Structure formats: C-alpha cells, structure tokens
Amino acid sequence: MASLVRPRRSTRRVLVCSAAIVVSAGLALAAAAQQSFKVRLRPVPIEASTAANTTGAGDATASLAGTRLTLRGNFAGLKGPATVAQLHQGPVMGVRGPAIADVTVPAGTSGAFTAEVALTAAQVEGLKQGHIYLQIHSETAPDGNLWGWLIP
C-alpha cells in the first residue's frame, strides 16, 4: 500500500509543477505580446521660411497589444493652435511617408491627447522597425509642427 501512496504524491507534484509552468509561460507571453514605445515631439521645419513658426515640444508613450496601438501624450509651445495630428509610416526612420491614421488633439497651443489605432500587420512590422512617426500640425505650421518617431 505504501507504494501506491507515493505515486499519487508524485503525480500531484507533477501536476502542480506543470500548472505553475503553464501559468508562468502564459504571463510571459502576455508581457511579451505588449510592446512599449516612446515619442519625443520636437519642431521640424520643412524649409527655412517656416522655421520661425515651427515651435513647441511634447512627448508621448505608446503601447502595442496585437495590432492595437494606444497613444498618450502632450504638447506645448505651439505658435498657433493645433489643427490635426497623424501617424505616418516612412520607408525608414527619418524619412517622411504617408499618413496611416488620424490622432485627435485639442485645438490649442498646448494640450494632452490619447488615441487608439488599429494597425495592419504591415504597419505593426513598420512600427517595430522604427518607421512610424507622429506629426502634429498647427495653424502657423500647416505642413507639420511637431514630429516624433515611435521608438521601442
């Protein structure tokens, strides 16, 4: 009878250890599935004639869970009210590209914003490679006032 009790205890130990491993692996996968990014928004004049009207600064954080990107940030010091903000995807970091999503920002010279954007698989890959940037336009700098690349 003693030999029958030991296998049951061993079986319980194996089951408890297996459950702990499964839970740990699930937590690790959930943590790995969400990736964080930082954005430093700075003025980038398109040409010398727009430099005087391209002012301000800001920052943002972003988190990616699957294909859902969540942005939270703020900006201040614009010469004119913000008009629009957009995420763009360039071919490489530092090179301009087309807008891929709109981000709502307050129509003021400063403010805070949050946004959730559904990305395509190609956009997620571009984001992970550093090809996505946020651009805030203003009345005094309609071609883009503040720019910032989403950096892991």
CSV table of N, CA and C in Angstrom, one decimal:
chain,number,residue,atom,x,y,z
A,1,MET,N,0.8,-1.2,0.0
A,1,MET,CA,0.0,0.0,0.0
A,1,MET,C,0.9,1.3,0.0
A,2,ALA,N,2.0,1.2,0.7
A,2,ALA,CA,2.8,2.4,0.7
A,2,ALA,C,3.3,2.7,-0.7
A,3,SER,N,3.5,1.8,-1.5
A,3,SER,CA,4.0,2.1,-2.9
A,3,SER,C,2.9,2.8,-3.7
A,4,LEU,N,1.6,2.6,-3.4
A,4,LEU,CA,0.5,3.2,-4.1
A,4,LEU,C,0.4,4.7,-3.7
A,5,VAL,N,0.8,5.0,-2.4
A,5,VAL,CA,0.6,6.4,-2.0
A,5,VAL,C,1.7,7.3,-2.6
A,6,ARG,N,2.9,6.8,-2.7
A,6,ARG,CA,4.0,7.6,-3.3
A,6,ARG,C,3.7,8.0,-4.8
A,7,PRO,N,3.2,7.2,-5.6
A,7,PRO,CA,2.9,7.6,-7.0
A,7,PRO,C,1.9,8.7,-7.0
A,8,ARG,N,0.9,8.7,-6.1
A,8,ARG,CA,-0.1,9.7,-6.1
A,8,ARG,C,0.5,11.0,-5.7
A,9,ARG,N,1.4,11.1,-4.7
A,9,ARG,CA,2.0,12.3,-4.3
A,9,ARG,C,2.9,12.8,-5.4
A,10,SER,N,3.6,11.9,-6.1
A,10,SER,CA,4.4,12.3,-7.2
A,10,SER,C,3.6,12.9,-8.4
A,11,THR,N,2.4,12.3,-8.6
A,11,THR,CA,1.5,12.7,-9.6
A,11,THR,C,1.0,14.1,-9.3
A,12,ARG,N,0.7,14.3,-8.0
A,12,ARG,CA,0.2,15.7,-7.6
A,12,ARG,C,1.3,16.7,-7.8
A,13,ARG,N,2.5,16.3,-7.4
A,13,ARG,CA,3.7,17.3,-7.5
A,13,ARG,C,3.9,17.6,-9.0
A,14,VAL,N,3.8,16.6,-9.9
A,14,VAL,CA,4.0,16.9,-11.3
A,14,VAL,C,2.9,17.8,-11.8
A,15,LEU,N,1.6,17.5,-11.4
A,15,LEU,CA,0.5,18.4,-11.8
A,15,LEU,C,0.7,19.8,-11.3
A,16,VAL,N,1.1,20.0,-10.1
A,16,VAL,CA,1.2,21.3,-9.5
A,16,VAL,C,2.4,22.0,-10.2
A,17,CYS,N,3.5,21.4,-10.4
A,17,CYS,CA,4.6,22.0,-11.2
A,17,CYS,C,4.2,22.3,-12.6
A,18,SER,N,3.5,21.4,-13.2
A,18,SER,CA,3.1,21.7,-14.6
A,18,SER,C,2.1,22.9,-14.7
A,19,ALA,N,1.2,23.0,-13.8
A,19,ALA,CA,0.3,24.1,-13.7
A,19,ALA,C,1.1,25.4,-13.5
A,20,ALA,N,2.1,25.4,-12.6
A,20,ALA,CA,2.9,26.6,-12.4
A,20,ALA,C,3.6,27.0,-13.6
A,21,ILE,N,4.2,26.0,-14.4
A,21,ILE,CA,4.9,26.3,-15.6
A,21,ILE,C,4.0,26.9,-16.6
A,22,VAL,N,2.8,26.4,-16.8
A,22,VAL,CA,1.8,26.9,-17.8
A,22,VAL,C,1.4,28.3,-17.4
A,23,VAL,N,1.1,28.6,-16.1
A,23,VAL,CA,0.8,29.9,-15.7
A,23,VAL,C,1.9,30.9,-16.0
A,24,SER,N,3.1,30.5,-15.6
A,24,SER,CA,4.3,31.4,-15.8
A,24,SER,C,4.5,31.6,-17.3
A,25,ALA,N,4.3,30.6,-18.2
A,25,ALA,CA,4.5,30.8,-19.6
A,25,ALA,C,3.4,31.7,-20.1
A,26,GLY,N,2.2,31.6,-19.7
A,26,GLY,CA,1.1,32.5,-20.1
A,26,GLY,C,1.4,33.9,-19.7
A,27,LEU,N,1.9,34.1,-18.5
A,27,LEU,CA,2.2,35.5,-18.1
A,27,LEU,C,3.4,36.1,-18.9
A,28,ALA,N,4.4,35.3,-19.2
A,28,ALA,CA,5.5,35.7,-20.0
A,28,ALA,C,5.0,36.1,-21.4
A,29,LEU,N,4.1,35.3,-22.0
A,29,LEU,CA,3.6,35.6,-23.3
A,29,LEU,C,2.8,36.8,-23.4
A,30,ALA,N,2.0,37.0,-22.3
A,30,ALA,CA,1.2,38.3,-22.3
A,30,ALA,C,2.1,39.5,-22.1
A,31,ALA,N,3.2,39.4,-21.4
A,31,ALA,CA,4.1,40.5,-21.2
A,31,ALA,C,4.8,40.8,-22.5
A,32,ALA,N,5.2,39.7,-23.2
A,32,ALA,CA,5.9,39.8,-24.5
A,32,ALA,C,5.0,40.3,-25.6
A,33,ALA,N,3.7,40.1,-25.5
A,33,ALA,CA,2.8,40.5,-26.5
A,33,ALA,C,2.5,42.0,-26.5
A,34,GLN,N,2.8,42.7,-25.4
A,34,GLN,CA,2.6,44.1,-25.3
A,34,GLN,C,4.0,44.8,-25.4
A,35,GLN,N,4.1,45.7,-26.3
A,35,GLN,CA,5.4,46.3,-26.5
A,35,GLN,C,5.2,47.8,-26.3
A,36,SER,N,6.2,48.5,-25.7
A,36,SER,CA,6.1,49.9,-25.4
A,36,SER,C,7.0,50.8,-26.3
A,37,PHE,N,6.6,52.0,-26.5
A,37,PHE,CA,7.3,52.9,-27.4
A,37,PHE,C,7.3,54.3,-26.7
A,38,LYS,N,8.3,55.1,-27.0
A,38,LYS,CA,8.4,56.5,-26.5
A,38,LYS,C,8.5,57.4,-27.7
A,39,VAL,N,7.9,58.6,-27.6
A,39,VAL,CA,7.9,59.6,-28.6
A,39,VAL,C,8.4,60.9,-28.1
A,40,ARG,N,9.4,61.5,-28.7
A,40,ARG,CA,9.8,62.8,-28.3
A,40,ARG,C,9.4,63.7,-29.4
A,41,LEU,N,8.5,64.6,-29.2
A,41,LEU,CA,8.0,65.5,-30.2
A,41,LEU,C,8.8,66.8,-30.2
A,42,ARG,N,9.4,67.1,-31.4
A,42,ARG,CA,10.2,68.3,-31.5
A,42,ARG,C,9.8,69.0,-32.8
A,43,PRO,N,10.1,70.3,-32.9
A,43,PRO,CA,9.8,71.1,-34.1
A,43,PRO,C,10.7,70.6,-35.2
A,44,VAL,N,10.2,70.4,-36.4
A,44,VAL,CA,11.0,70.1,-37.6
A,44,VAL,C,10.4,71.0,-38.7
A,45,PRO,N,11.1,72.1,-39.0
A,45,PRO,CA,10.6,73.0,-40.1
A,45,PRO,C,10.8,72.3,-41.4
A,46,ILE,N,9.9,72.4,-42.3
A,46,ILE,CA,10.0,71.9,-43.6
A,46,ILE,C,11.0,72.7,-44.5
A,47,GLU,N,11.1,74.0,-44.3
A,47,GLU,CA,12.0,74.8,-45.0
A,47,GLU,C,12.4,76.0,-44.1
A,48,ALA,N,13.4,76.8,-44.5
A,48,ALA,CA,13.8,77.9,-43.6
A,48,ALA,C,12.8,78.9,-43.4
A,49,SER,N,11.9,79.1,-44.4
A,49,SER,CA,10.9,80.2,-44.2
A,49,SER,C,9.8,79.8,-43.2
A,50,THR,N,9.7,78.5,-42.8
A,50,THR,CA,8.7,78.1,-41.8
A,50,THR,C,9.3,77.9,-40.4
A,51,ALA,N,10.6,78.1,-40.3
A,51,ALA,CA,11.3,77.8,-39.0
A,51,ALA,C,10.8,78.7,-37.9
A,52,ALA,N,10.5,79.9,-38.1
A,52,ALA,CA,10.0,80.9,-37.1
A,52,ALA,C,8.7,80.5,-36.5
A,53,ASN,N,7.9,79.8,-37.3
A,53,ASN,CA,6.5,79.4,-36.8
A,53,ASN,C,6.4,78.0,-36.3
A,54,THR,N,7.6,77.3,-36.4
A,54,THR,CA,7.6,75.9,-36.0
A,54,THR,C,8.2,75.8,-34.6
A,55,THR,N,7.4,75.8,-33.6
A,55,THR,CA,7.9,75.9,-32.2
A,55,THR,C,7.2,74.8,-31.4
A,56,GLY,N,7.7,74.6,-30.2
A,56,GLY,CA,7.0,73.8,-29.2
A,56,GLY,C,7.8,72.5,-29.0
A,57,ALA,N,7.2,71.6,-28.1
A,57,ALA,CA,7.7,70.4,-27.8
A,57,ALA,C,6.6,69.5,-27.2
A,58,GLY,N,6.9,68.3,-27.0
A,58,GLY,CA,5.9,67.3,-26.4
A,58,GLY,C,6.5,66.0,-26.3
A,59,ASP,N,5.8,65.1,-25.7
A,59,ASP,CA,6.2,63.7,-25.6
A,59,ASP,C,5.0,62.8,-25.5
A,60,ALA,N,5.2,61.5,-25.8
A,60,ALA,CA,4.1,60.6,-25.7
A,60,ALA,C,4.7,59.2,-25.5
A,61,THR,N,3.8,58.3,-25.0
A,61,THR,CA,4.1,56.9,-24.9
A,61,THR,C,3.1,56.2,-25.7
A,62,ALA,N,3.5,55.0,-26.2
A,62,ALA,CA,2.6,54.2,-26.9
A,62,ALA,C,2.8,52.7,-26.5
A,63,SER,N,1.7,52.0,-26.5
A,63,SER,CA,1.8,50.5,-26.2
A,63,SER,C,1.1,49.8,-27.3
A,64,LEU,N,1.7,48.7,-27.8
A,64,LEU,CA,1.2,47.9,-28.8
A,64,LEU,C,0.8,46.5,-28.2
A,65,ALA,N,-0.5,46.2,-28.4
A,65,ALA,CA,-1.0,44.9,-27.9
A,65,ALA,C,-1.7,44.3,-29.2
A,66,GLY,N,-1.1,43.3,-29.8
A,66,GLY,CA,-1.6,42.7,-31.0
A,66,GLY,C,-1.4,43.7,-32.1
A,67,THR,N,-2.5,44.2,-32.7
A,67,THR,CA,-2.5,45.2,-33.7
A,67,THR,C,-3.1,46.5,-33.2
A,68,ARG,N,-3.4,46.6,-31.9
A,68,ARG,CA,-4.0,47.8,-31.3
A,68,ARG,C,-2.9,48.7,-30.7
A,69,LEU,N,-2.7,49.9,-31.2
A,69,LEU,CA,-1.7,50.8,-30.7
A,69,LEU,C,-2.5,51.9,-29.9
A,70,THR,N,-2.0,52.1,-28.6
A,70,THR,CA,-2.6,53.1,-27.7
A,70,THR,C,-1.6,54.2,-27.5
A,71,LEU,N,-1.9,55.4,-27.8
A,71,LEU,CA,-1.0,56.6,-27.6
A,71,LEU,C,-1.6,57.5,-26.4
A,72,ARG,N,-0.6,58.0,-25.7
A,72,ARG,CA,-0.9,59.0,-24.6
A,72,ARG,C,0.2,60.0,-24.7
A,73,GLY,N,-0.2,61.3,-24.8
A,73,GLY,CA,0.9,62.3,-24.8
A,73,GLY,C,0.4,63.7,-24.6
A,74,ASN,N,1.3,64.6,-24.7
A,74,ASN,CA,1.0,66.1,-24.5
A,74,ASN,C,2.0,66.9,-25.4
A,75,PHE,N,1.6,68.1,-25.6
A,75,PHE,CA,2.4,69.1,-26.3
A,75,PHE,C,2.2,70.5,-25.8
A,76,ALA,N,3.1,71.4,-26.0
A,76,ALA,CA,3.0,72.7,-25.6
A,76,ALA,C,3.9,73.6,-26.4
A,77,GLY,N,3.6,74.9,-26.4
A,77,GLY,CA,4.5,75.9,-27.0
A,77,GLY,C,4.3,76.1,-28.5
A,78,LEU,N,3.2,75.7,-29.0
A,78,LEU,CA,2.9,76.0,-30.5
A,78,LEU,C,2.6,77.4,-30.6
A,79,LYS,N,3.0,78.0,-31.8
A,79,LYS,CA,2.7,79.4,-32.0
A,79,LYS,C,1.2,79.6,-32.4
A,80,GLY,N,0.6,78.6,-33.0
A,80,GLY,CA,-0.8,78.6,-33.3
A,80,GLY,C,-1.4,77.4,-32.9
A,81,PRO,N,-2.8,77.3,-32.8
A,81,PRO,CA,-3.5,76.1,-32.4
A,81,PRO,C,-3.2,74.9,-33.2
A,82,ALA,N,-3.2,73.8,-32.6
A,82,ALA,CA,-3.0,72.5,-33.3
A,82,ALA,C,-4.3,72.3,-34.2
A,83,THR,N,-4.1,71.8,-35.4
A,83,THR,CA,-5.2,71.5,-36.3
A,83,THR,C,-5.5,70.0,-36.5
A,84,VAL,N,-4.4,69.3,-36.6
A,84,VAL,CA,-4.6,67.8,-36.8
A,84,VAL,C,-3.3,67.1,-36.4
A,85,ALA,N,-3.4,65.9,-36.1
A,85,ALA,CA,-2.3,65.0,-35.8
A,85,ALA,C,-2.5,63.7,-36.5
A,86,GLN,N,-1.4,63.2,-37.0
A,86,GLN,CA,-1.4,61.9,-37.8
A,86,GLN,C,-0.2,61.0,-37.5
A,87,LEU,N,-0.5,59.7,-37.6
A,87,LEU,CA,0.6,58.8,-37.6
A,87,LEU,C,1.0,58.6,-39.1
A,88,HIS,N,2.3,58.6,-39.3
A,88,HIS,CA,2.8,58.4,-40.7
A,88,HIS,C,3.7,57.2,-40.7
A,89,GLN,N,3.9,56.6,-41.8
A,89,GLN,CA,4.9,55.5,-42.0
A,89,GLN,C,5.8,55.8,-43.1
A,90,GLY,N,7.1,56.0,-42.7
A,90,GLY,CA,8.1,56.2,-43.7
A,90,GLY,C,8.8,54.9,-44.1
A,91,PRO,N,9.6,54.9,-45.2
A,91,PRO,CA,10.3,53.7,-45.7
A,91,PRO,C,11.4,53.3,-44.7
A,92,VAL,N,12.0,54.3,-44.0
A,92,VAL,CA,13.0,54.0,-43.0
A,92,VAL,C,12.9,55.2,-42.0
A,93,MET,N,13.4,55.0,-40.8
A,93,MET,CA,13.4,56.1,-39.8
A,93,MET,C,14.1,57.3,-40.3
A,94,GLY,N,13.4,58.5,-40.1
A,94,GLY,CA,14.0,59.7,-40.5
A,94,GLY,C,13.5,60.2,-41.9
A,95,VAL,N,12.8,59.3,-42.6
A,95,VAL,CA,12.3,59.7,-44.0
A,95,VAL,C,10.8,59.8,-43.9
A,96,ARG,N,10.3,60.9,-44.4
A,96,ARG,CA,8.8,61.1,-44.4
A,96,ARG,C,8.1,60.0,-45.2
A,97,GLY,N,6.8,59.8,-44.8
A,97,GLY,CA,6.0,58.9,-45.5
A,97,GLY,C,4.5,59.3,-45.4
A,98,PRO,N,3.6,58.5,-46.0
A,98,PRO,CA,2.2,58.9,-46.0
A,98,PRO,C,1.5,58.7,-44.6
A,99,ALA,N,0.5,59.4,-44.4
A,99,ALA,CA,-0.3,59.3,-43.2
A,99,ALA,C,-1.0,57.9,-43.2
A,100,ILE,N,-1.1,57.3,-42.0
A,100,ILE,CA,-1.7,56.0,-41.9
A,100,ILE,C,-2.9,56.0,-41.0
A,101,ALA,N,-3.0,57.1,-40.1
A,101,ALA,CA,-4.1,57.2,-39.1
A,101,ALA,C,-4.1,58.6,-38.6
A,102,ASP,N,-5.3,59.0,-38.3
A,102,ASP,CA,-5.5,60.3,-37.6
A,102,ASP,C,-5.5,60.2,-36.1
A,103,VAL,N,-5.0,61.2,-35.5
A,103,VAL,CA,-5.0,61.2,-34.0
A,103,VAL,C,-5.6,62.5,-33.6
A,104,THR,N,-6.6,62.5,-32.8
A,104,THR,CA,-7.3,63.7,-32.3
A,104,THR,C,-6.5,64.4,-31.3
A,105,VAL,N,-6.2,65.7,-31.5
A,105,VAL,CA,-5.5,66.5,-30.5
A,105,VAL,C,-6.4,67.8,-30.2
A,106,PRO,N,-6.3,68.4,-29.1
A,106,PRO,CA,-7.0,69.6,-28.8
A,106,PRO,C,-6.6,70.8,-29.7
A,107,ALA,N,-7.5,71.6,-30.1
A,107,ALA,CA,-7.2,72.7,-30.9
A,107,ALA,C,-6.7,73.9,-30.1
A,108,GLY,N,-5.5,73.7,-29.6
A,108,GLY,CA,-4.9,74.8,-28.7
A,108,GLY,C,-3.4,74.8,-29.0
A,109,THR,N,-2.7,75.7,-28.3
A,109,THR,CA,-1.3,75.7,-28.4
A,109,THR,C,-0.6,74.8,-27.5
A,110,SER,N,-1.4,74.1,-26.6
A,110,SER,CA,-0.9,73.0,-25.7
A,110,SER,C,-2.1,72.1,-25.4
A,111,GLY,N,-1.8,70.9,-25.0
A,111,GLY,CA,-2.8,70.0,-24.6
A,111,GLY,C,-2.3,68.6,-24.5
A,112,ALA,N,-3.2,67.8,-24.0
A,112,ALA,CA,-3.0,66.3,-23.8
A,112,ALA,C,-3.9,65.6,-24.8
A,113,PHE,N,-3.4,64.4,-25.2
A,113,PHE,CA,-4.2,63.6,-26.1
A,113,PHE,C,-4.0,62.1,-25.8
A,114,THR,N,-5.0,61.3,-26.2
A,114,THR,CA,-5.0,59.9,-26.1
A,114,THR,C,-5.6,59.4,-27.4
A,115,ALA,N,-5.2,58.2,-27.9
A,115,ALA,CA,-5.8,57.7,-29.1
A,115,ALA,C,-5.5,56.2,-29.1
A,116,GLU,N,-6.5,55.5,-29.8
A,116,GLU,CA,-6.3,54.1,-30.1
A,116,GLU,C,-6.4,53.9,-31.6
A,117,VAL,N,-5.5,53.2,-32.1
A,117,VAL,CA,-5.4,53.0,-33.6
A,117,VAL,C,-5.2,51.5,-33.9
A,118,ALA,N,-6.0,51.0,-34.8
A,118,ALA,CA,-5.9,49.6,-35.3
A,118,ALA,C,-4.9,49.7,-36.4
A,119,LEU,N,-3.8,48.9,-36.3
A,119,LEU,CA,-2.8,48.8,-37.4
A,119,LEU,C,-3.0,47.6,-38.2
A,120,THR,N,-2.5,47.6,-39.4
A,120,THR,CA,-2.4,46.4,-40.2
A,120,THR,C,-1.2,45.6,-39.8
A,121,ALA,N,-1.0,44.4,-40.3
A,121,ALA,CA,0.2,43.6,-40.0
A,121,ALA,C,1.4,44.3,-40.5
A,122,ALA,N,1.3,44.9,-41.7
A,122,ALA,CA,2.5,45.6,-42.3
A,122,ALA,C,2.9,46.9,-41.5
A,123,GLN,N,1.8,47.5,-41.0
A,123,GLN,CA,2.1,48.7,-40.1
A,123,GLN,C,2.7,48.3,-38.8
A,124,VAL,N,2.3,47.2,-38.2
A,124,VAL,CA,2.9,46.7,-37.0
A,124,VAL,C,4.4,46.4,-37.2
A,125,GLU,N,4.7,45.8,-38.3
A,125,GLU,CA,6.1,45.5,-38.6
A,125,GLU,C,6.9,46.8,-38.8
A,126,GLY,N,6.3,47.7,-39.5
A,126,GLY,CA,6.9,49.0,-39.7
A,126,GLY,C,7.2,49.7,-38.3
A,127,LEU,N,6.2,49.6,-37.4
A,127,LEU,CA,6.3,50.2,-36.1
A,127,LEU,C,7.5,49.6,-35.4
A,128,LYS,N,7.6,48.3,-35.4
A,128,LYS,CA,8.7,47.6,-34.7
A,128,LYS,C,10.0,47.9,-35.3
A,129,GLN,N,10.1,48.3,-36.6
A,129,GLN,CA,11.3,48.6,-37.2
A,129,GLN,C,11.7,50.1,-37.1
A,130,GLY,N,10.8,50.9,-36.4
A,130,GLY,CA,11.0,52.3,-36.2
A,130,GLY,C,10.6,53.2,-37.4
A,131,HIS,N,9.7,52.8,-38.2
A,131,HIS,CA,9.3,53.5,-39.4
A,131,HIS,C,8.1,54.4,-39.2
A,132,ILE,N,7.5,54.4,-38.0
A,132,ILE,CA,6.2,55.1,-37.7
A,132,ILE,C,6.6,56.4,-36.9
A,133,TYR,N,6.0,57.5,-37.3
A,133,TYR,CA,6.1,58.7,-36.5
A,133,TYR,C,4.8,59.5,-36.4
A,134,LEU,N,4.8,60.3,-35.3
A,134,LEU,CA,3.6,61.1,-35.0
A,134,LEU,C,3.9,62.5,-35.5
A,135,GLN,N,3.0,63.2,-36.1
A,135,GLN,CA,3.2,64.6,-36.6
A,135,GLN,C,2.0,65.4,-36.2
A,136,ILE,N,2.2,66.5,-35.5
A,136,ILE,CA,1.2,67.4,-35.1
A,136,ILE,C,1.3,68.7,-36.0
A,137,HIS,N,0.2,69.1,-36.6
A,137,HIS,CA,0.2,70.3,-37.5
A,137,HIS,C,-0.5,71.4,-36.7
A,138,SER,N,-0.1,72.6,-37.0
A,138,SER,CA,-0.8,73.8,-36.4
A,138,SER,C,-1.2,74.8,-37.5
A,139,GLU,N,-1.9,75.8,-37.0
A,139,GLU,CA,-2.4,76.8,-38.0
A,139,GLU,C,-1.2,77.6,-38.5
A,140,THR,N,-0.1,77.8,-37.7
A,140,THR,CA,1.1,78.5,-38.2
A,140,THR,C,2.1,77.6,-38.9
A,141,ALA,N,2.0,76.3,-38.8
A,141,ALA,CA,2.9,75.4,-39.4
A,141,ALA,C,2.0,74.3,-40.0
A,142,PRO,N,1.3,74.5,-41.1
A,142,PRO,CA,0.3,73.5,-41.6
A,142,PRO,C,1.0,72.3,-42.2
A,143,ASP,N,2.3,72.3,-42.5
A,143,ASP,CA,2.9,71.2,-43.1
A,143,ASP,C,3.5,70.3,-42.0
A,144,GLY,N,3.3,70.6,-40.8
A,144,GLY,CA,3.7,69.8,-39.6
A,144,GLY,C,4.6,70.7,-38.7
A,145,ASN,N,4.2,70.7,-37.5
A,145,ASN,CA,4.8,71.5,-36.5
A,145,ASN,C,5.7,70.6,-35.6
A,146,LEU,N,5.2,69.6,-35.0
A,146,LEU,CA,6.0,68.7,-34.1
A,146,LEU,C,6.0,67.3,-34.7
A,147,TRP,N,7.2,66.7,-34.7
A,147,TRP,CA,7.4,65.4,-35.2
A,147,TRP,C,8.0,64.5,-34.1
A,148,GLY,N,7.7,63.2,-34.1
A,148,GLY,CA,8.4,62.3,-33.2
A,148,GLY,C,8.2,60.9,-33.7
A,149,TRP,N,9.4,60.2,-33.7
A,149,TRP,CA,9.3,58.8,-34.1
A,149,TRP,C,9.0,57.9,-32.9
A,150,LEU,N,8.2,56.8,-33.1
A,150,LEU,CA,7.9,55.9,-32.1
A,150,LEU,C,9.1,54.9,-31.9
A,151,ILE,N,9.8,55.0,-30.8
A,151,ILE,CA,11.0,54.2,-30.6
A,151,ILE,C,10.7,53.2,-29.5
A,152,PRO,N,11.1,51.9,-29.7
A,152,PRO,CA,10.9,50.9,-28.7
A,152,PRO,C,11.8,51.2,-27.5
